[in-house]
Coordinates of C-alpha atoms in Angstrom, one line a residue:
X4 CA -85.0 -19.5 -164.3
X5 CA -81.9 -20.9 -163.9
X6 CA -78.7 -19.7 -166.2
X7 CA -77.6 -21.6 -169.3
X8 CA -74.7 -23.8 -168.9
X9 CA -73.4 -22.1 -172.0
X10 CA -73.9 -18.8 -173.9
X11 CA -72.3 -18.8 -177.3
X12 CA -71.4 -15.4 -179.3
X13 CA -71.4 -16.0 -182.7
X14 CA -72.6 -19.0 -185.1
X15 CA -69.5 -19.8 -187.2
X16 CA -67.7 -22.7 -187.3
X17 CA -66.3 -22.1 -183.7
X18 CA -69.6 -21.2 -182.4
X19 CA -71.9 -23.6 -184.0
X20 CA -69.8 -26.8 -183.4
X21 CA -69.2 -25.5 -179.8
X22 CA -72.9 -25.3 -179.0
X23 CA -73.2 -28.6 -180.7
X24 CA -70.7 -30.3 -178.7
X25 CA -72.0 -28.8 -175.6
X26 CA -75.6 -29.5 -176.3
X27 CA -74.1 -33.3 -176.9
X28 CA -73.2 -33.5 -173.4
X29 CA -76.9 -32.5 -172.1
X30 CA -76.0 -28.9 -171.4
X31 CA -78.5 -25.9 -171.8
X32 CA -77.2 -24.0 -174.4
X33 CA -78.0 -20.6 -176.1
X34 CA -76.5 -19.5 -179.1
X35 CA -76.2 -15.8 -180.4
X36 CA -75.7 -14.8 -184.0
X37 CA -76.1 -11.5 -185.2
X38 CA -76.5 -12.3 -189.3
X39 CA -76.4 -15.8 -190.6
X40 CA -75.3 -19.3 -189.0
X41 CA -72.1 -20.8 -190.7
X42 CA -70.6 -17.5 -190.3
X43 CA -67.6 -16.1 -192.9
X44 CA -66.6 -19.5 -193.7
X45 CA -70.0 -21.2 -194.8
X46 CA -71.4 -17.8 -196.2
X47 CA -68.6 -15.8 -197.8
X48 CA -65.5 -18.1 -197.5
X49 CA -64.5 -21.6 -197.5
X50 CA -67.6 -23.1 -198.9
X51 CA -68.6 -20.5 -201.7
X52 CA -64.8 -19.9 -202.8
X53 CA -64.4 -23.9 -203.3
X54 CA -67.7 -24.2 -205.0
X55 CA -66.5 -21.1 -207.5
X56 CA -62.9 -23.0 -207.7
X57 CA -64.4 -26.3 -208.8
X58 CA -66.4 -24.6 -211.7
X59 CA -63.2 -22.9 -212.9
X60 CA -61.2 -26.4 -212.5
X61 CA -64.3 -28.2 -215.0
X62 CA -64.0 -25.6 -217.1
X63 CA -60.0 -25.6 -217.3
X64 CA -60.4 -29.5 -218.0
X65 CA -62.9 -29.0 -220.5
X66 CA -60.9 -26.1 -222.4
X67 CA -58.0 -28.9 -222.3
X68 CA -59.8 -31.8 -223.1
X69 CA -57.8 -32.6 -226.3
X70 CA -54.8 -34.0 -223.8
X71 CA -57.0 -36.5 -222.6
X72 CA -58.5 -37.7 -226.0
X73 CA -61.7 -35.7 -225.5
X74 CA -62.5 -33.4 -228.2
X75 CA -64.4 -30.0 -227.2
X76 CA -65.0 -27.0 -229.1
X77 CA -66.9 -23.5 -228.1
X78 CA -66.7 -24.2 -224.9
X79 CA -68.8 -21.3 -222.7
X80 CA -69.2 -20.2 -219.3
X81 CA -72.6 -18.9 -217.7
X82 CA -71.5 -16.7 -214.5
X83 CA -74.9 -16.4 -213.7
X84 CA -75.7 -20.1 -213.4
X85 CA -72.2 -20.6 -211.4
X86 CA -73.7 -18.0 -209.1
X87 CA -77.0 -19.5 -208.6
X88 CA -75.2 -23.1 -208.0
X89 CA -72.7 -21.5 -205.4
X90 CA -75.9 -19.9 -203.6
X91 CA -77.6 -23.2 -203.6
X92 CA -74.8 -25.2 -201.9
X93 CA -74.7 -22.5 -199.4
X94 CA -78.5 -22.5 -198.7
X95 CA -78.3 -26.2 -198.4
X96 CA -75.5 -26.1 -196.0
X97 CA -76.7 -23.4 -193.6
X98 CA -79.9 -25.1 -193.6
X99 CA -78.0 -28.4 -192.5
X100 CA -76.7 -26.2 -189.5
X101 CA -80.3 -24.9 -188.7
X102 CA -81.3 -28.4 -188.4
X103 CA -78.5 -29.6 -186.2
X104 CA -79.1 -26.9 -183.8
X105 CA -82.8 -27.6 -183.7
X106 CA -81.9 -31.5 -183.4
X107 CA -79.6 -31.0 -180.3
X108 CA -81.9 -28.5 -178.9
X109 CA -79.6 -25.3 -179.1
X110 CA -81.6 -22.2 -178.5
X111 CA -80.9 -19.7 -181.5
X112 CA -81.2 -16.4 -181.3
X113 CA -80.6 -14.0 -184.3
X114 CA -79.2 -10.9 -182.6
X115 CA -76.4 -8.8 -181.7
X116 CA -75.1 -9.9 -178.1
X117 CA -72.9 -7.9 -175.4
X118 CA -71.3 -9.1 -172.3
X119 CA -72.8 -6.9 -169.3
X120 CA -71.0 -8.1 -166.5
X121 CA -70.7 -10.8 -163.7
X122 CA -72.9 -12.1 -160.8
X123 CA -72.9 -14.7 -158.5
X124 CA -74.9 -16.9 -160.8
X125 CA -72.8 -16.3 -163.8
X126 CA -72.3 -14.0 -166.8
X127 CA -74.6 -11.5 -167.8
X128 CA -75.5 -11.1 -171.7
X129 CA -77.7 -8.2 -173.2
X130 CA -79.3 -8.6 -176.6
X131 CA -82.3 -5.9 -177.6
X132 CA -82.9 -5.0 -174.2
X133 CA -83.2 -8.8 -172.8
X134 CA -81.0 -9.8 -170.3
X135 CA -79.6 -13.8 -170.4
X136 CA -77.5 -15.6 -167.8
X137 CA -74.9 -18.4 -168.3
X138 CA -72.2 -20.0 -166.2
X139 CA -70.1 -20.0 -169.0
X140 CA -69.3 -18.0 -172.1
X141 CA -67.9 -19.2 -175.6
X142 CA -67.0 -15.9 -177.4
X143 CA -66.5 -17.0 -181.3
X144 CA -67.4 -13.6 -182.8
X145 CA -65.1 -14.2 -185.9
X146 CA -63.2 -11.7 -188.1
X147 CA -63.7 -9.2 -190.7
X148 CA -61.2 -8.1 -193.7
X149 CA -58.5 -5.3 -193.2
X150 CA -59.2 -2.4 -195.2
X151 CA -55.5 -0.6 -195.3
X152 CA -55.6 3.2 -195.0
X153 CA -54.4 4.2 -198.5
X154 CA -55.0 7.0 -200.4
X155 CA -58.2 6.9 -202.4
X156 CA -59.0 3.7 -200.8
X157 CA -62.5 5.3 -199.2
X158 CA -63.6 6.7 -202.2
X159 CA -62.7 3.4 -204.2
X160 CA -65.0 1.5 -201.7
X161 CA -67.6 3.7 -201.9
X162 CA -67.7 3.9 -205.6
X163 CA -67.5 0.0 -205.7
X164 CA -64.2 -0.3 -207.5
X165 CA -62.4 -1.8 -204.4
X166 CA -64.4 -4.9 -202.8
X167 CA -63.6 -7.5 -200.1
X168 CA -64.1 -11.2 -200.9
X169 CA -67.6 -11.0 -199.5
X170 CA -68.6 -8.6 -202.6
X171 CA -66.2 -10.4 -205.1
X172 CA -68.0 -13.7 -204.6
X173 CA -71.5 -12.3 -205.3
X174 CA -70.3 -10.8 -208.7
X175 CA -72.7 -12.0 -211.5
X176 CA -70.5 -11.0 -214.1
X177 CA -66.6 -11.5 -214.7
X178 CA -64.3 -8.3 -214.2
X179 CA -62.0 -8.0 -217.7
X180 CA -59.0 -6.6 -215.4
X181 CA -58.6 -7.4 -211.4
X182 CA -56.1 -6.3 -209.2
X183 CA -55.8 -8.4 -206.2
X184 CA -53.9 -7.0 -203.3
X185 CA -52.7 -9.6 -201.4
X186 CA -51.0 -13.0 -201.9
X187 CA -52.3 -14.9 -199.2
X188 CA -55.0 -17.8 -199.5
X189 CA -57.7 -15.9 -200.1
X190 CA -56.0 -13.5 -203.0
X191 CA -54.4 -16.7 -204.5
X192 CA -57.8 -18.5 -204.4
X193 CA -59.4 -15.7 -205.9
X194 CA -56.9 -15.1 -208.5
X195 CA -57.0 -18.9 -209.3
X196 CA -60.9 -18.5 -210.1
X197 CA -61.1 -15.3 -212.2
X198 CA -58.0 -16.2 -213.9
X199 CA -59.4 -19.7 -214.9
X200 CA -62.7 -18.1 -215.9
X201 CA -61.0 -15.5 -218.4
X202 CA -60.0 -12.3 -216.2
X203 CA -57.0 -10.5 -216.3
X204 CA -55.4 -11.0 -213.0
X205 CA -52.5 -8.7 -211.4
X206 CA -51.6 -9.8 -207.6
X207 CA -49.6 -7.4 -205.8
X208 CA -48.1 -8.4 -203.0
X209 CA -45.6 -6.5 -200.4
X210 CA -43.4 -9.7 -199.4
X211 CA -41.0 -11.1 -202.0
X212 CA -42.9 -14.4 -201.8
X213 CA -46.6 -15.4 -202.3
X214 CA -48.4 -17.4 -199.6
X215 CA -46.9 -15.9 -196.4
X216 CA -45.0 -18.3 -194.2
X217 CA -45.6 -21.4 -196.4
X218 CA -42.5 -23.0 -197.7
X219 CA -40.7 -21.0 -200.1
X220 CA -39.6 -23.6 -202.5
X221 CA -42.8 -25.0 -203.1
X222 CA -44.8 -21.7 -203.2
X223 CA -42.4 -20.4 -205.9
X224 CA -43.4 -23.9 -207.8
X225 CA -47.2 -22.7 -207.1
X226 CA -46.4 -19.2 -208.6
X227 CA -45.0 -20.6 -211.9
X228 CA -47.8 -23.0 -211.9
X229 CA -50.3 -20.0 -211.6
X230 CA -48.4 -18.0 -213.9
X231 CA -48.9 -20.4 -216.9
X232 CA -52.7 -19.5 -216.7
X233 CA -52.0 -16.1 -217.1
X234 CA -51.9 -14.5 -213.6
X235 CA -49.2 -11.8 -213.1
X236 CA -47.5 -11.3 -209.9
X237 CA -45.8 -8.0 -208.7
X238 CA -43.8 -9.3 -205.6
X239 CA -42.2 -6.8 -203.4
X240 CA -44.6 -4.0 -204.3
X241 CA -46.5 -1.6 -202.1
X242 CA -49.9 -0.1 -203.1
X243 CA -49.6 3.7 -202.6
X244 CA -52.7 5.0 -204.0
X245 CA -56.0 4.2 -205.8
X246 CA -57.2 5.8 -208.9
X247 CA -60.5 5.6 -210.4
X248 CA -59.2 3.0 -212.8
X249 CA -56.9 1.0 -211.3
X250 CA -54.0 1.5 -208.6
X251 CA -50.3 2.9 -208.3
X252 CA -47.8 0.7 -206.8
X253 CA -44.3 1.2 -205.6
X254 CA -41.0 -0.8 -205.5
X255 CA -38.0 0.8 -204.1
X256 CA -37.6 3.9 -206.7
X257 CA -39.9 2.3 -209.0
X258 CA -43.7 3.3 -209.6
X259 CA -46.1 1.2 -211.6
X260 CA -49.7 1.8 -212.3
X261 CA -52.2 -1.2 -212.8
X262 CA -55.5 -0.6 -214.6
X263 CA -58.3 -2.4 -213.0
X264 CA -62.2 -2.6 -213.4
X265 CA -62.3 -4.0 -209.6
X266 CA -59.5 -4.2 -206.9
X267 CA -60.0 -6.9 -204.1
X268 CA -58.5 -6.1 -200.8
X269 CA -56.8 -9.6 -199.5
X270 CA -54.4 -8.3 -196.8
X271 CA -56.0 -10.2 -194.2
X272 CA -58.4 -10.2 -191.6
X273 CA -58.6 -8.9 -187.6
X274 CA -60.9 -10.5 -184.9
X275 CA -63.9 -8.9 -184.1
X276 CA -64.0 -7.6 -180.5
X277 CA -65.6 -4.0 -180.6
X278 CA -68.9 -4.0 -179.3
X279 CA -68.8 -7.1 -177.3
X280 CA -68.7 -5.7 -173.9
X281 CA -65.4 -7.2 -173.1
X282 CA -64.5 -4.6 -170.9
X283 CA -67.3 -5.2 -168.3
X284 CA -65.3 -8.2 -167.6
X285 CA -61.9 -7.0 -167.8
X286 CA -61.0 -9.5 -170.3
X287 CA -57.5 -9.6 -171.4
X288 CA -56.6 -8.5 -175.0
X289 CA -53.4 -7.9 -177.0
X290 CA -52.7 -6.4 -180.2
X291 CA -56.3 -6.7 -180.7
X292 CA -57.1 -10.5 -180.0
X293 CA -58.5 -12.1 -177.2
X294 CA -55.7 -13.8 -175.2
X295 CA -56.4 -17.5 -174.9
X296 CA -54.1 -20.6 -173.6
X297 CA -54.0 -24.1 -174.7
X298 CA -57.5 -24.9 -173.0
X299 CA -59.0 -21.8 -174.9
X300 CA -59.5 -20.1 -171.5
X301 CA -59.5 -16.6 -171.3
X302 CA -58.2 -14.2 -168.5
X303 CA -61.5 -14.6 -166.9
X304 CA -62.6 -18.2 -165.3
X305 CA -65.5 -19.5 -167.2
X306 CA -65.0 -17.2 -170.4
X307 CA -63.7 -19.2 -173.5
X308 CA -62.6 -17.8 -176.8
X309 CA -62.5 -19.9 -180.3
X310 CA -61.9 -19.2 -183.9
X311 CA -60.7 -16.0 -185.6
X312 CA -61.5 -13.8 -182.4
X313 CA -58.0 -15.2 -180.7
X314 CA -56.2 -14.7 -183.9
X315 CA -54.2 -17.8 -183.6
X316 CA -54.5 -19.6 -186.6
X317 CA -57.6 -18.0 -188.6
X318 CA -58.7 -21.5 -190.1
X319 CA -62.5 -23.2 -190.2
X320 CA -60.9 -26.6 -188.9
X321 CA -58.8 -24.5 -186.3
X322 CA -62.1 -23.1 -185.0
X323 CA -63.6 -26.4 -184.7
X324 CA -61.0 -28.2 -182.8
X325 CA -60.5 -25.1 -180.4
X326 CA -64.4 -25.2 -179.6
X327 CA -64.0 -28.7 -178.8
X328 CA -61.1 -28.4 -176.8
X329 CA -63.0 -25.2 -175.0
X330 CA -66.2 -27.2 -174.4
X331 CA -64.3 -30.2 -173.0
X332 CA -62.4 -28.0 -170.7
X333 CA -65.2 -26.1 -169.5
X334 CA -67.3 -29.2 -168.5
X335 CA -64.6 -31.0 -166.9
X336 CA -62.8 -33.1 -169.4
X337 CA -59.1 -32.6 -169.8
X338 CA -58.1 -31.4 -173.5
X339 CA -55.5 -29.3 -175.0
X340 CA -54.9 -28.0 -178.8
X341 CA -51.7 -28.6 -180.6
X342 CA -51.1 -25.8 -183.3
X343 CA -48.4 -27.3 -184.6
X344 CA -50.1 -30.1 -186.5
X345 CA -52.8 -28.3 -187.9
X346 CA -52.6 -28.1 -191.9
X347 CA -53.1 -25.3 -194.0
X348 CA -54.5 -25.6 -197.6
X349 CA -54.4 -23.4 -200.4
X350 CA -57.4 -25.0 -203.2
X351 CA -55.7 -23.7 -206.4
X352 CA -54.9 -25.9 -209.1
X353 CA -52.6 -27.4 -208.4
X354 CA -53.5 -27.6 -204.3
X355 CA -50.9 -26.5 -201.9
X356 CA -51.1 -28.3 -198.3
X357 CA -48.8 -27.8 -195.5
X358 CA -48.4 -29.0 -192.0
X359 CA -45.6 -28.5 -189.3
X360 CA -42.5 -26.9 -189.8
X361 CA -41.0 -25.5 -193.0
X362 CA -37.1 -25.3 -193.6
X363 CA -37.1 -21.8 -193.0
X364 CA -39.1 -22.2 -189.3
X365 CA -37.1 -25.3 -188.4
X366 CA -33.3 -23.5 -189.0
X367 CA -35.0 -20.6 -186.8
X368 CA -35.9 -22.6 -183.7
X369 CA -32.4 -24.7 -184.2
X370 CA -34.1 -28.1 -185.1
X371 CA -31.7 -30.6 -186.8
X372 CA -33.8 -31.6 -190.0
X373 CA -33.4 -34.0 -192.7
X374 CA -35.5 -33.2 -195.8
X375 CA -36.8 -35.3 -198.6
X376 CA -38.3 -33.9 -201.8
X377 CA -39.8 -36.0 -204.5
X378 CA -41.6 -34.8 -207.8
X379 CA -45.5 -35.9 -207.8
X380 CA -44.5 -38.1 -211.0
X381 CA -43.7 -40.6 -208.5
X382 CA -47.2 -41.2 -208.5
X383 CA -48.7 -43.6 -211.2
X384 CA -52.2 -41.6 -210.7
X385 CA -51.0 -38.4 -210.5
X386 CA -49.2 -39.1 -214.1
X387 CA -52.3 -40.5 -215.5
X388 CA -54.7 -37.6 -214.3
X389 CA -52.7 -34.7 -214.9
X390 CA -51.1 -33.1 -218.0
X391 CA -48.6 -30.2 -218.0
X392 CA -49.0 -29.8 -214.2
X393 CA -46.0 -30.0 -212.1
X394 CA -46.1 -31.0 -208.5
X395 CA -44.0 -32.0 -205.5
X396 CA -43.8 -34.1 -202.0
X397 CA -41.5 -32.3 -199.4
X398 CA -41.0 -34.2 -196.0
X399 CA -38.9 -32.7 -193.0
X400 CA -37.7 -35.4 -190.5
X401 CA -36.4 -34.3 -186.8
X402 CA -33.1 -36.0 -186.8
X403 CA -33.7 -36.2 -182.7
X404 CA -36.7 -37.9 -182.4
X405 CA -36.9 -39.9 -185.9
X406 CA -40.5 -38.3 -186.6
X407 CA -41.9 -36.1 -189.2
X408 CA -41.8 -32.4 -188.3
X409 CA -43.4 -30.8 -191.5
X410 CA -45.1 -31.9 -194.6
X411 CA -45.4 -29.6 -198.0
X412 CA -47.1 -31.2 -200.8
X413 CA -48.0 -29.2 -204.3
X414 CA -50.6 -31.1 -206.4
X415 CA -53.7 -32.8 -206.9
X416 CA -55.4 -34.2 -203.6
X417 CA -52.9 -32.5 -201.2
X418 CA -55.8 -31.2 -199.3
X419 CA -56.9 -34.7 -199.3
X420 CA -53.9 -36.2 -197.8
X421 CA -52.2 -33.8 -195.5
X422 CA -54.2 -34.7 -192.6
X423 CA -53.2 -38.1 -192.5
X424 CA -49.4 -36.5 -192.1
X425 CA -50.8 -34.3 -189.4
X426 CA -52.3 -36.9 -187.6
X427 CA -48.9 -39.3 -187.6
X428 CA -47.1 -36.3 -186.6
X429 CA -49.4 -35.5 -183.3
X430 CA -49.3 -39.4 -182.6
X431 CA -45.2 -39.0 -183.1
X432 CA -45.1 -41.9 -185.2
X433 CA -41.4 -42.4 -186.2
X434 CA -40.5 -43.0 -190.0
X435 CA -39.2 -46.3 -189.4
X436 CA -43.0 -47.3 -188.0
X437 CA -44.4 -45.4 -190.8
X438 CA -42.8 -47.5 -193.4
X439 CA -45.0 -50.3 -192.5
X440 CA -48.1 -48.4 -193.6
X441 CA -49.9 -49.8 -196.4
X442 CA -51.2 -47.0 -199.1
X443 CA -53.8 -48.0 -201.8
X444 CA -52.7 -48.5 -205.3
X445 CA -52.8 -46.4 -207.6
X446 CA -53.4 -43.4 -205.2
X447 CA -51.9 -40.1 -205.2
X448 CA -51.1 -40.6 -201.5
X449 CA -48.7 -43.0 -202.5
X450 CA -46.4 -40.1 -202.9
X451 CA -46.0 -39.9 -199.1
X452 CA -45.0 -43.6 -199.1
X453 CA -42.2 -43.0 -201.6
X454 CA -41.0 -39.9 -199.7
X455 CA -40.8 -41.6 -196.6
X456 CA -38.7 -44.7 -197.9
X457 CA -36.1 -42.0 -199.2
X458 CA -34.9 -41.2 -195.6

């Protein structure tokens, strides 16, 4: 039998979309997935968290209905019903991916795959004793949570006191006290959900700010909004030990014990590369990540790596674009990815969305920036739909090009607006050209136009 045109290892966003794109080019494609199609994003990440967060948002709006003239009392939540709806959403979307693979005639095998080497005909891949052959490989094996080597951590994981987001998302009942270790995207979204549902949440973060490298001023504003919801932040603290009823934290010479019914590890993820047989083809690895270029090519011709395995930007939409770029390149279509215009979003309430440079990163690169900041109250729709929630739109213009170099929005619908700014940045549209764009009124997106005219 002739080799497959492409074998994909991993059925998450990078894997299943890459397989679909290749199949649409009339290529013969085989995809290996050891668990469920959809990967972390669909089964235990993006989709389930957004489903839960939407329930929390509805609950919050209902409790605060008086502000909008809606009188409510005795508002209750049903955690079991929330979980059932979350699982129903996942089942529907995973089924959609399965149907897409079938529609495009992608062969799917639910087994662990391992690269076994290369021949003159292509690459060899083994799964449960069977050998398969392909001219090209797309490695999209994803990532897994980092579990820090902290005293008592192993015992806490074994007892169920400490968990990752995978387990926490499936809890039928809400913990009374939750300690979240790490104030990145996952940690903040989980904090928002559980605090919104009535859990006492404490977030412990080693850095002096939340949300990693996102804009310092706006993340500080987000922190204040989340503190209004009862979330306690312990910034600059390091968890040194897990006890049977909580964690021990240290900041300089100060020690604090935080009680918890559950502890969430949210300190990052690392690529899954072990067991893939990468050594059989001498694939280049650095710092536990598969090395790729702007085409998603690896060090071995014919092998590409997309998604979390290359560690560039562990985001599902990045994985989508990477897999498209990889498939285009492997089948002769010139394509590259620009990581500088890929947006990031934290789906709290309010949402925080960001793309491009921050003031801090621009300064480090020696870029000449002009910055505009305006409150979301400049948007009539924002004022109409929000009560007691702050927000801001911050734009950075490169003075040498007259184009936007960064944007940061805290407020409702931020996730739905940020892509447009990224597109304008990618197309290098100048501020003066942007001033001719007509935004619908009333819309929260008008905040972008208001900010543009401040330059």
